[in-house]
Every structure is written in structure tokens, then in C-alpha cells.
Amino acid sequence: AQSVSQHNHHVILSEAASLELGCNYSYGGTVNLFWYVQYPGQHLQLLLKYFSGDPLVKGIKGFEAEFIKSKFSFNLRKPSVQWSDTAEYFCAVSPFGRSQGNLIFGKGTKLSVKP
Amino acid sequence: DVKVTQSSRYLVKRTGEKVFLECVQDMDHENMFWYRQDPGLGLRLIYFSYDVKMKEKGDIPEGYSVSREKKERFSLILESASTNQTSMYLCASIREGTGTLTFGSGTRLTVV
């Protein structure tokens, strides 16, 4: 079955630390890839997405992600986190053939940033 | 800004009740979705619709139905609520060709 794996359930960092959240998917064909973020008490919003082209994608708030096709991975990175980055982060995949918006989500990674 | 509005933020219902969750979007999006979000499980797609009166099953449709009588409104129906349907329900919409979901704030449903 198609699936999305996020390696860490809960990550705790101090401000200014670097962040990398892992995401791997199991689908072998063409995919569209997303990272969504949910800040405490807020609705889910798009952080960044990859459809094609440059595999290094830049998103909002200094986040970036790299698509490595050979590793079926789409890891999220930020060089220096802030307390305001405390949130839950979801990786999602849209395999070719599934209609737009019909995404397979990972289980999420909670990020807690200590001031 | 696109807005996806879910009518209730919190709901408490009894086992066996029929429950309606309402969602309205204001940007003429073609496709609308209902996901449920559970701790440790992420988001799972229940149903979606790509046009008025059209519906498609998602990954976990059992125990749910949907209604889309108007383009802007997409309702999720629990015919007979059960305790395992206690969850956060998220409505979303998407403009064809953008690939980006816009989510509502969610309805936290508790079935007792």
C-alpha cells in the first residue's frame, strides 16, 4: 500500500538549532510532494510543495525541502529554528493518478522549540 | 484570501445520533474534501467531491456519507455516530490546477 513515513514523532530543539525532518514515501512513480504545517490553534497551511524542476524547494518562513528521487525522500530543513516554529509538520504525497487534493499524509512530527 | 468555513468548532453528540458537519468555501473551487485527523495517525481522506452532486470515496469512507448540492457547500454525514468517530474533522478545497489544499479550522467531534 502507498504510504508516507515521517521518522520522528516529536522533536525538541533549542532556538537557533538546525532542523531536519525526515519524510519517505513508498510510491514508485511520479509524485507531487508537500509539507503542511499546523501552528497551535490554527488551521493547516501549506509550507512548500514540489511538482517538478529544481529538487530543492524553498517555502515560507525560511523552510526548504529537497526531493531525492533515488531515496524516495522529501526532507524538510531549516538552518536556524525560532520559538514561533513550534508546530506540527505533515509530509504529504500525491501519486500520479490520484486526483488533485487526494493526498496521502504522514503521521506528523511535532516540533517544540525551547526559547 | 480563500476561506473554508466549518460551521462548528466543537460538537458533542450521542452514540447513534445522525450528525451533519457543514463546510462552505467562498472561492468557487471545484474540488472539496473531508479529512479526519487523529493523534499519531495524521490525516486520512474520508470523501471528496469534484463537482456538484458528485462524490468519491477516500481511504476511510465507512460510516460516513456526503452531500454536495451546491458548489460552495460540502456536508459530511455520520448516519449513526459511534465513539470511534470521535475525531477532528477537516474540510478542504482546491482550485483545479494548483495542487494546493486550503483547509478549514476543523470541527472537533466527540461522540459519547
Coordinates of N, CA and C in Angstrom, one line a residue:
Chain A
A1 N 0.8 -1.2 0.0 CA 0.0 0.0 0.0 C 0.9 1.3 0.0
Q2 N 0.4 2.3 -0.7 CA 1.1 3.5 -0.7 C 1.1 4.1 0.7
S3 N 2.3 4.6 1.1 CA 2.4 5.2 2.5 C 3.4 6.3 2.5
V4 N 3.3 7.1 3.6 CA 4.3 8.2 3.8 C 4.8 8.0 5.2
S5 N 6.1 8.0 5.4 CA 6.7 7.8 6.7 C 7.4 9.0 7.2
Q6 N 7.0 9.5 8.4 CA 7.8 10.6 9.0 C 8.5 10.0 10.2
H7 N 9.8 10.2 10.2 CA 10.7 9.4 11.1 C 10.5 9.7 12.5
N8 N 10.2 11.0 12.8 CA 10.2 11.4 14.2 C 8.8 11.8 14.6
H9 N 8.4 11.4 15.8 CA 7.1 11.7 16.3 C 7.1 13.1 16.9
H10 N 8.2 13.3 17.7 CA 8.3 14.6 18.5 C 9.8 15.0 18.5
V11 N 10.0 16.2 18.1 CA 11.4 16.7 18.0 C 11.4 17.9 18.9
I12 N 12.4 18.0 19.8 CA 12.6 19.1 20.7 C 13.9 19.8 20.4
L13 N 13.9 21.1 20.1 CA 15.2 21.8 19.8 C 15.2 23.1 20.6
S14 N 16.4 23.6 20.7 CA 16.6 25.0 21.3 C 16.6 25.9 20.1
E15 N 16.2 27.2 20.4 CA 16.3 28.2 19.4 C 17.7 28.3 18.8
A16 N 17.7 28.5 17.5 CA 18.9 28.7 16.7 C 19.5 27.3 16.2
A17 N 18.9 26.2 16.8 CA 19.4 24.9 16.3 C 18.9 24.7 14.9
S18 N 19.6 23.8 14.2 CA 19.2 23.4 12.8 C 18.2 22.3 12.9
L19 N 17.3 22.3 11.9 CA 16.2 21.3 11.8 C 16.3 20.5 10.6
E20 N 16.0 19.2 10.7 CA 15.8 18.4 9.6 C 14.7 17.4 10.0
L21 N 13.6 17.4 9.3 CA 12.5 16.4 9.5 C 12.5 15.5 8.3
G22 N 12.5 14.2 8.6 CA 12.6 13.2 7.5 C 11.2 12.8 7.0
C23 N 11.1 12.5 5.7 CA 9.9 12.1 5.1 C 10.3 11.1 4.0
N24 N 9.7 9.9 4.0 CA 9.9 8.9 2.9 C 8.6 8.4 2.5
Y25 N 8.5 8.1 1.2 CA 7.2 7.6 0.7 C 7.5 6.3 -0.1
S26 N 6.4 5.6 -0.3 CA 6.6 4.2 -0.8 C 6.2 4.1 -2.3
Y27 N 5.7 5.2 -2.9 CA 5.2 5.1 -4.3 C 6.3 5.2 -5.3
G28 N 6.4 4.4 -6.3 CA 7.5 4.4 -7.2 C 7.4 5.2 -8.4
G29 N 6.2 5.8 -8.7 CA 6.0 6.5 -9.9 C 6.2 8.0 -9.7
T30 N 5.6 8.8 -10.6 CA 5.6 10.3 -10.4 C 4.8 10.7 -9.3
V31 N 5.3 11.7 -8.5 CA 4.6 12.1 -7.3 C 4.7 13.7 -7.2
N32 N 3.7 14.2 -6.6 CA 3.8 15.6 -6.1 C 4.0 15.5 -4.6
L33 N 4.8 16.4 -4.1 CA 5.1 16.3 -2.7 C 4.9 17.7 -1.9
F34 N 4.5 17.5 -0.7 CA 4.0 18.7 0.1 C 4.5 18.6 1.5
W35 N 4.7 19.7 2.1 CA 4.8 19.9 3.6 C 3.8 20.9 4.0
Y36 N 2.9 20.4 5.0 CA 2.0 21.3 5.6 C 2.4 21.5 7.0
V37 N 1.9 22.7 7.6 CA 2.2 23.0 9.0 C 1.0 23.4 9.7
Q38 N 0.9 23.0 10.9 CA -0.3 23.4 11.8 C 0.3 24.0 13.1
Y39 N 0.2 25.3 13.1 CA 0.6 26.0 14.4 C -0.5 25.8 15.4
P40 N -0.1 25.9 16.7 CA -1.1 25.6 17.8 C -2.4 26.5 17.6
G41 N -3.5 25.9 17.6 CA -4.8 26.6 17.5 C -5.1 27.1 16.1
Q42 N -4.3 26.8 15.1 CA -4.6 27.3 13.7 C -4.8 26.2 12.8
H43 N -5.3 26.6 11.6 CA -5.6 25.6 10.6 C -4.3 25.2 9.8
L44 N -4.4 24.0 9.2 CA -3.3 23.5 8.4 C -3.0 24.5 7.2
Q45 N -1.7 24.7 7.0 CA -1.4 25.6 5.8 C -0.2 25.0 5.1
L46 N -0.1 25.4 3.8 CA 1.0 24.9 3.0 C 2.3 25.6 3.4
L47 N 3.3 24.8 3.6 CA 4.7 25.3 3.8 C 5.5 25.4 2.5
L48 N 5.4 24.3 1.8 CA 6.1 24.3 0.4 C 5.6 23.0 -0.3
K49 N 5.9 23.0 -1.6 CA 5.5 21.9 -2.5 C 6.5 21.7 -3.6
Y50 N 6.5 20.5 -4.1 CA 7.3 20.1 -5.2 C 6.5 19.4 -6.2
F51 N 6.5 19.9 -7.5 CA 5.8 19.3 -8.6 C 6.8 18.8 -9.6
S52 N 7.8 19.6 -10.0 CA 8.8 19.3 -10.9 C 9.9 20.3 -10.9
G53 N 11.0 20.1 -11.7 CA 12.1 21.0 -11.8 C 13.1 20.9 -10.7
D54 N 13.6 22.0 -10.2 CA 14.7 22.0 -9.2 C 14.2 21.2 -8.0
P55 N 15.0 20.2 -7.6 CA 14.6 19.4 -6.5 C 14.7 20.0 -5.1
L56 N 15.4 21.2 -5.1 CA 15.5 21.9 -3.8 C 14.4 23.0 -3.9
V57 N 13.5 22.9 -3.0 CA 12.3 23.8 -3.0 C 12.4 24.7 -1.8
K58 N 12.1 26.0 -2.0 CA 12.1 26.9 -0.9 C 10.6 27.3 -0.6
G59 N 10.3 27.3 0.7 CA 9.0 27.7 1.2 C 8.9 28.9 2.0
I60 N 7.8 29.0 2.8 CA 7.7 30.2 3.6 C 8.5 30.1 4.9
K61 N 8.8 31.2 5.5 CA 9.4 31.3 6.8 C 10.8 30.6 6.9
G62 N 11.5 30.6 5.8 CA 12.9 30.1 5.7 C 13.0 28.6 5.6
F63 N 11.9 27.9 5.4 CA 12.0 26.4 5.3 C 12.4 26.1 3.8
E64 N 13.0 24.9 3.7 CA 13.3 24.3 2.4 C 13.2 22.8 2.5
A65 N 13.0 22.2 1.3 CA 13.0 20.7 1.3 C 13.7 20.3 0.0
E66 N 14.3 19.1 0.1 CA 15.0 18.5 -1.0 C 14.3 17.2 -1.4
F67 N 14.0 17.1 -2.7 CA 13.4 15.9 -3.2 C 14.6 15.0 -3.7
I68 N 14.7 13.8 -3.2 CA 15.8 12.9 -3.7 C 15.0 11.7 -4.2
K69 N 14.9 11.6 -5.5 CA 14.1 10.6 -6.1 C 14.6 9.2 -5.8
S70 N 15.9 9.0 -5.8 CA 16.5 7.7 -5.6 C 16.3 7.2 -4.2
K71 N 16.0 8.1 -3.3 CA 15.8 7.7 -1.9 C 14.3 7.8 -1.5
F72 N 13.5 8.2 -2.4 CA 12.1 8.4 -2.2 C 11.9 9.3 -1.0
S73 N 12.7 10.3 -0.9 CA 12.6 11.2 0.3 C 12.3 12.6 -0.1
F74 N 11.8 13.3 0.9 CA 11.5 14.8 0.8 C 11.6 15.4 2.1
N75 N 12.9 15.6 2.6 CA 13.1 16.0 3.9 C 13.0 17.5 4.0
L76 N 12.5 18.0 5.2 CA 12.3 19.4 5.4 C 13.5 19.9 6.3
R77 N 13.9 21.1 5.9 CA 15.1 21.7 6.7 C 14.9 23.1 7.0
K78 N 15.5 23.6 8.0 CA 15.6 25.0 8.3 C 16.9 25.2 9.1
P79 N 17.8 26.1 8.7 CA 19.1 26.3 9.3 C 19.0 26.7 10.8
S80 N 18.0 27.5 11.1 CA 18.0 28.1 12.5 C 16.6 28.3 12.9
V81 N 16.1 27.4 13.8 CA 14.7 27.5 14.2 C 14.4 28.6 15.2
Q82 N 13.2 29.0 15.2 CA 12.7 30.0 16.2 C 11.6 29.4 17.1
W83 N 11.4 30.0 18.2 CA 10.3 29.6 19.1 C 9.0 29.5 18.3
S84 N 8.8 30.5 17.4 CA 7.5 30.5 16.6 C 7.3 29.4 15.6
D85 N 8.4 28.6 15.5 CA 8.3 27.4 14.6 C 7.6 26.2 15.3
T86 N 7.4 26.3 16.6 CA 6.7 25.3 17.3 C 5.4 25.0 16.6
A87 N 5.2 23.7 16.2 CA 4.0 23.4 15.4 C 4.1 21.9 15.1
E88 N 3.0 21.4 14.4 CA 3.1 20.0 13.9 C 3.3 20.1 12.4
Y89 N 4.1 19.3 11.9 CA 4.5 19.3 10.5 C 4.1 18.0 9.8
F90 N 3.4 18.1 8.7 CA 2.9 16.9 8.0 C 3.5 16.9 6.5
C91 N 4.1 15.8 6.2 CA 4.5 15.5 4.8 C 3.3 14.8 4.1
A92 N 3.2 15.1 2.8 CA 2.1 14.5 2.1 C 2.5 14.3 0.7
V93 N 1.9 13.2 0.1 CA 2.3 12.8 -1.3 C 1.0 12.7 -2.1
S94 N 1.1 13.1 -3.3 CA 0.0 12.9 -4.3 C 0.6 12.1 -5.4
P95 N 0.4 10.8 -5.4 CA 0.9 10.0 -6.5 C 0.2 10.2 -7.8
F96 N 0.9 10.1 -8.9 CA 0.3 10.3 -10.2 C -0.9 9.3 -10.4
G97 N -2.0 9.9 -10.8 CA -3.2 9.1 -11.0 C -4.3 9.4 -9.9
R98 N -3.9 9.8 -8.8 CA -4.8 10.3 -7.8 C -5.2 11.7 -8.1
S99 N -6.5 12.0 -7.9 CA -6.9 13.4 -8.3 C -6.3 14.4 -7.4
Q100 N -6.3 15.6 -7.8 CA -5.7 16.7 -7.1 C -6.3 16.9 -5.7
G101 N -5.5 17.0 -4.7 CA -6.1 17.2 -3.3 C -6.3 15.9 -2.6
N102 N -6.2 14.8 -3.3 CA -6.4 13.4 -2.8 C -5.0 13.0 -2.3
L103 N -4.6 13.4 -1.1 CA -3.2 13.3 -0.6 C -3.1 12.1 0.4
I104 N -1.9 11.6 0.4 CA -1.6 10.6 1.5 C -0.7 11.3 2.4
F105 N -1.1 11.5 3.6 CA -0.4 12.2 4.7 C 0.5 11.3 5.5
G106 N 1.6 11.8 6.0 CA 2.3 11.1 7.1 C 1.6 11.4 8.4
K107 N 2.2 10.7 9.4 CA 1.5 10.8 10.7 C 1.8 12.1 11.5
G108 N 2.7 12.9 10.9 CA 3.0 14.2 11.5 C 4.2 14.1 12.5
T109 N 4.9 15.2 12.6 CA 6.0 15.4 13.5 C 5.8 16.7 14.3
K110 N 5.7 16.5 15.6 CA 5.6 17.7 16.5 C 6.9 18.3 16.8
L111 N 7.1 19.6 16.5 CA 8.3 20.3 16.8 C 8.1 21.2 18.0
S112 N 8.9 21.1 19.0 CA 8.8 22.0 20.1 C 10.2 22.7 20.2
V113 N 10.1 24.1 20.1 CA 11.3 24.9 20.1 C 11.4 25.6 21.5
K114 N 12.4 25.3 22.2 CA 12.6 25.9 23.6 C 13.3 27.3 23.4
P115 N 12.7 28.3 24.1 CA 13.3 29.7 23.9 C 14.6 29.8 24.6
Chain B
D1 N -8.1 36.3 0.3 CA -7.8 35.0 0.8 C -9.0 34.1 0.7
V2 N -8.7 32.8 0.2 CA -9.7 31.8 0.2 C -10.1 31.5 1.6
K3 N -11.4 31.3 1.8 CA -11.8 30.9 3.1 C -12.6 29.6 3.0
V4 N -12.3 28.7 3.9 CA -13.0 27.5 4.1 C -13.6 27.5 5.5
T5 N -14.9 27.6 5.6 CA -15.5 27.8 6.9 C -16.3 26.5 7.3
Q6 N -16.0 26.1 8.5 CA -16.7 24.9 9.0 C -17.6 25.5 10.1
S7 N -18.9 25.1 10.1 CA -19.9 25.7 10.9 C -19.7 25.6 12.4
S8 N -19.1 24.5 12.8 CA -19.0 24.3 14.2 C -17.5 24.0 14.6
R9 N -17.0 24.6 15.6 CA -15.7 24.3 16.1 C -15.6 23.1 17.0
Y10 N -16.7 22.9 17.8 CA -16.8 21.8 18.7 C -18.2 21.3 18.7
L11 N -18.3 19.9 18.7 CA -19.6 19.3 18.8 C -19.5 18.1 19.7
V12 N -20.6 17.9 20.5 CA -20.7 16.7 21.3 C -22.0 16.0 20.9
K13 N -21.9 14.8 20.5 CA -23.1 14.0 20.1 C -23.2 12.7 20.8
R14 N -24.4 12.1 20.9 CA -24.5 10.8 21.5 C -24.4 9.7 20.5
T15 N -24.0 8.6 20.9 CA -23.9 7.4 20.1 C -25.3 7.1 19.4
G16 N -25.3 6.9 18.1 CA -26.5 6.6 17.4 C -27.1 7.8 16.7
E17 N -26.7 9.0 17.1 CA -27.3 10.2 16.5 C -26.8 10.4 15.1
K18 N -27.6 11.0 14.3 CA -27.2 11.4 13.0 C -26.5 12.8 13.1
V19 N -25.4 12.9 12.5 CA -24.6 14.1 12.7 C -24.3 14.7 11.3
F20 N -24.4 16.0 11.2 CA -24.1 16.8 10.0 C -23.0 17.7 10.3
L21 N -21.9 17.6 9.5 CA -20.8 18.6 9.6 C -20.8 19.4 8.3
E22 N -20.9 20.7 8.4 CA -21.1 21.6 7.3 C -19.8 22.3 6.9
C23 N -19.5 22.5 5.7 CA -18.4 23.2 5.2 C -18.7 24.1 4.0
V24 N -18.3 25.3 4.0 CA -18.5 26.3 2.9 C -17.2 26.9 2.5
Q25 N -17.0 27.0 1.2 CA -15.8 27.8 0.7 C -16.3 28.9 -0.2
D26 N -15.5 30.0 -0.3 CA -16.0 31.2 -0.9 C -15.3 31.6 -2.2
M27 N -14.5 30.6 -2.7 CA -13.7 31.0 -3.9 C -14.0 30.1 -5.1
D28 N -15.2 29.6 -5.2 CA -15.6 28.9 -6.4 C -14.7 27.7 -6.8
H29 N -14.1 27.1 -5.7 CA -13.3 25.9 -6.0 C -14.1 24.7 -6.4
E30 N -13.5 23.9 -7.4 CA -14.3 22.8 -7.9 C -14.3 21.6 -6.9
N31 N -13.1 21.4 -6.4 CA -12.9 20.1 -5.6 C -13.0 20.4 -4.1
M32 N -13.7 19.6 -3.4 CA -13.8 19.7 -1.9 C -13.5 18.4 -1.2
F33 N -13.0 18.4 0.0 CA -12.6 17.2 0.7 C -13.0 17.2 2.1
W34 N -13.2 16.0 2.7 CA -13.3 15.8 4.1 C -12.2 14.8 4.5
Y35 N -11.3 15.3 5.5 CA -10.3 14.5 6.1 C -10.6 14.4 7.6
R36 N -10.2 13.3 8.2 CA -10.2 13.3 9.7 C -8.7 13.2 10.2
Q37 N -8.5 13.9 11.3 CA -7.2 14.0 11.9 C -7.2 13.4 13.3
D38 N -6.3 12.4 13.5 CA -6.2 11.7 14.8 C -4.8 11.7 15.2
P39 N -4.5 11.9 16.5 CA -3.2 11.9 17.0 C -2.4 10.7 16.6
G40 N -1.2 10.8 16.1 CA -0.4 9.7 15.8 C -0.8 9.0 14.5
L41 N -1.9 9.4 13.8 CA -2.3 8.8 12.6 C -2.3 9.8 11.4
G42 N -2.1 11.1 11.7 CA -2.1 12.1 10.6 C -3.5 12.3 10.1
L43 N -3.5 12.7 8.8 CA -4.8 13.0 8.2 C -5.2 11.8 7.2
R44 N -6.4 11.5 7.2 CA -6.9 10.4 6.3 C -8.1 10.9 5.6
L45 N -8.2 10.7 4.3 CA -9.2 11.2 3.5 C -10.5 10.3 3.6
I46 N -11.6 11.0 3.9 CA -12.9 10.2 4.0 C -13.7 10.2 2.7
Y47 N -13.9 11.4 2.2 CA -14.7 11.5 0.9 C -14.2 12.8 0.2
F48 N -14.4 12.9 -1.1 CA -14.2 14.1 -1.8 C -15.2 14.3 -2.9
S49 N -15.2 15.5 -3.4 CA -16.2 15.8 -4.5 C -15.5 16.7 -5.5
Y50 N -15.7 16.4 -6.8 CA -15.1 17.3 -7.8 C -16.1 18.1 -8.6
D51 N -17.4 17.9 -8.2 CA -18.4 18.7 -8.8 C -19.7 18.6 -8.0
V52 N -20.6 19.4 -8.3 CA -21.9 19.3 -7.6 C -22.5 18.0 -7.9
K53 N -23.1 17.4 -6.8 CA -23.7 16.1 -6.8 C -22.8 14.9 -7.2
M54 N -21.5 15.2 -7.3 CA -20.5 14.1 -7.5 C -19.8 13.8 -6.2
K55 N -19.5 12.6 -5.9 CA -18.7 12.2 -4.8 C -17.9 11.0 -5.1
E56 N -16.7 11.0 -4.4 CA -15.8 9.8 -4.5 C -15.4 9.4 -3.1
K57 N -15.3 8.1 -2.9 CA -14.8 7.6 -1.6 C -13.3 7.9 -1.5
G58 N -12.9 8.2 -0.3 CA -11.5 8.3 0.0 C -11.0 7.0 0.6
D59 N -10.0 7.1 1.5 CA -9.4 6.0 2.1 C -10.2 5.3 3.2
I60 N -11.0 6.1 3.9 CA -11.8 5.6 5.1 C -13.2 6.0 5.0
P61 N -14.0 5.6 4.0 CA -15.4 6.1 3.9 C -16.4 5.4 4.8
E62 N -16.0 4.3 5.4 CA -17.0 3.5 6.1 C -17.6 4.3 7.3
G63 N -19.0 4.3 7.3 CA -19.7 5.0 8.4 C -20.0 6.5 8.1
Y64 N -19.6 6.9 6.9 CA -19.8 8.3 6.5 C -20.5 8.4 5.2
S65 N -21.2 9.5 4.9 CA -21.7 9.8 3.6 C -21.5 11.3 3.4
V66 N -21.7 11.8 2.2 CA -21.5 13.2 2.0 C -22.6 13.7 1.1
S67 N -22.7 15.0 1.0 CA -23.7 15.7 0.2 C -23.1 17.0 -0.4
R68 N -23.3 17.1 -1.7 CA -22.8 18.4 -2.4 C -23.9 18.8 -3.3
E69 N -24.8 19.6 -2.8 CA -25.9 20.1 -3.6 C -25.6 21.5 -4.3
K70 N -24.7 22.2 -3.7 CA -24.2 23.5 -4.3 C -22.7 23.5 -4.3
K71 N -22.1 24.2 -5.3 CA -20.7 24.1 -5.5 C -19.9 24.6 -4.2
E72 N -20.4 25.5 -3.5 CA -19.7 26.1 -2.3 C -19.8 25.3 -1.0
R73 N -20.7 24.3 -1.0 CA -21.1 23.6 0.2 C -20.9 22.1 0.1
F74 N -20.2 21.6 1.1 CA -19.9 20.1 1.2 C -20.1 19.6 2.6
S75 N -21.1 18.7 2.7 CA -21.5 18.3 4.0 C -21.0 16.8 4.3
L76 N -20.6 16.6 5.5 CA -20.2 15.3 5.9 C -21.3 14.8 6.8
I77 N -21.8 13.5 6.6 CA -22.9 13.0 7.4 C -22.4 11.7 8.1
L78 N -22.6 11.7 9.4 CA -22.5 10.4 10.1 C -23.9 9.9 10.4
E79 N -24.2 8.8 9.7 CA -25.6 8.3 9.8 C -26.0 7.9 11.2
S80 N -25.0 7.2 11.9 CA -25.3 6.8 13.2 C -23.9 6.8 14.0
A81 N -23.7 7.9 14.7 CA -22.4 8.2 15.2 C -22.0 7.1 16.2
S82 N -20.7 6.8 16.2 CA -20.2 5.9 17.1 C -18.9 6.5 17.8
T83 N -18.5 5.9 18.9 CA -17.5 6.5 19.7 C -16.1 6.5 18.9
N84 N -15.9 5.6 18.0 CA -14.7 5.6 17.2 C -14.7 6.6 16.1
Q85 N -15.7 7.4 16.0 CA -15.8 8.6 15.1 C -15.4 9.9 15.8
T86 N -15.1 9.8 17.1 CA -14.6 10.9 17.8 C -13.3 11.3 17.2
S87 N -13.2 12.6 16.7 CA -12.0 13.0 16.0 C -12.1 14.4 15.6
M88 N -11.0 14.9 15.0 CA -11.0 16.3 14.4 C -11.3 16.1 12.9
Y89 N -12.3 16.8 12.4 CA -12.7 16.7 11.0 C -12.3 18.0 10.3
L90 N -11.6 17.8 9.2 CA -11.1 18.9 8.5 C -11.7 18.9 7.1
C91 N -12.2 20.1 6.7 CA -12.7 20.3 5.3 C -11.6 21.0 4.6
A92 N -11.5 20.8 3.3 CA -10.6 21.5 2.4 C -11.1 21.6 1.0
S93 N -10.6 22.6 0.3 CA -10.9 22.8 -1.1 C -9.7 23.1 -1.9
I94 N -9.8 22.9 -3.2 CA -8.7 23.1 -4.1 C -9.2 23.7 -5.4
R95 N -8.4 24.6 -6.0 CA -8.7 25.1 -7.3 C -8.0 24.2 -8.3
E96 N -8.7 23.7 -9.3 CA -8.1 22.7 -10.2 C -6.9 23.3 -10.9
G97 N -5.8 22.6 -10.8 CA -4.5 23.0 -11.5 C -3.5 23.6 -10.5
T98 N -3.9 23.9 -9.3 CA -3.0 24.5 -8.3 C -2.3 23.4 -7.5
G99 N -3.0 22.4 -7.2 CA -2.4 21.3 -6.3 C -2.4 21.6 -4.9
T100 N -2.9 22.8 -4.5 CA -2.7 23.2 -3.1 C -4.1 23.2 -2.4
L101 N -4.1 22.4 -1.3 CA -5.4 22.4 -0.5 C -5.4 23.6 0.4
T102 N -6.6 24.2 0.6 CA -6.9 25.2 1.6 C -7.8 24.5 2.6
F103 N -7.4 24.6 3.9 CA -8.1 23.9 4.9 C -9.0 24.8 5.8
G104 N -10.1 24.3 6.3 CA -10.8 25.0 7.3 C -10.2 24.8 8.7
S105 N -10.8 25.4 9.7 CA -10.2 25.3 11.0 C -10.5 24.0 11.7
G106 N -11.4 23.3 11.2 CA -11.7 22.0 11.8 C -12.9 22.0 12.7
T107 N -13.5 20.8 12.8 CA -14.6 20.6 13.8 C -14.2 19.4 14.7
R108 N -14.1 19.7 16.0 CA -13.7 18.6 16.9 C -15.0 17.9 17.4
L109 N -15.2 16.7 17.0 CA -16.4 16.0 17.3 C -16.1 15.0 18.4
T110 N -16.9 15.0 19.4 CA -16.8 14.0 20.5 C -18.1 13.2 20.5
V111 N -18.1 11.9 20.4 CA -19.3 11.1 20.4 C -19.2 10.3 21.8
V112 N -20.3 10.5 22.6 CA -20.3 9.9 23.9 C -21.4 8.8 24.0

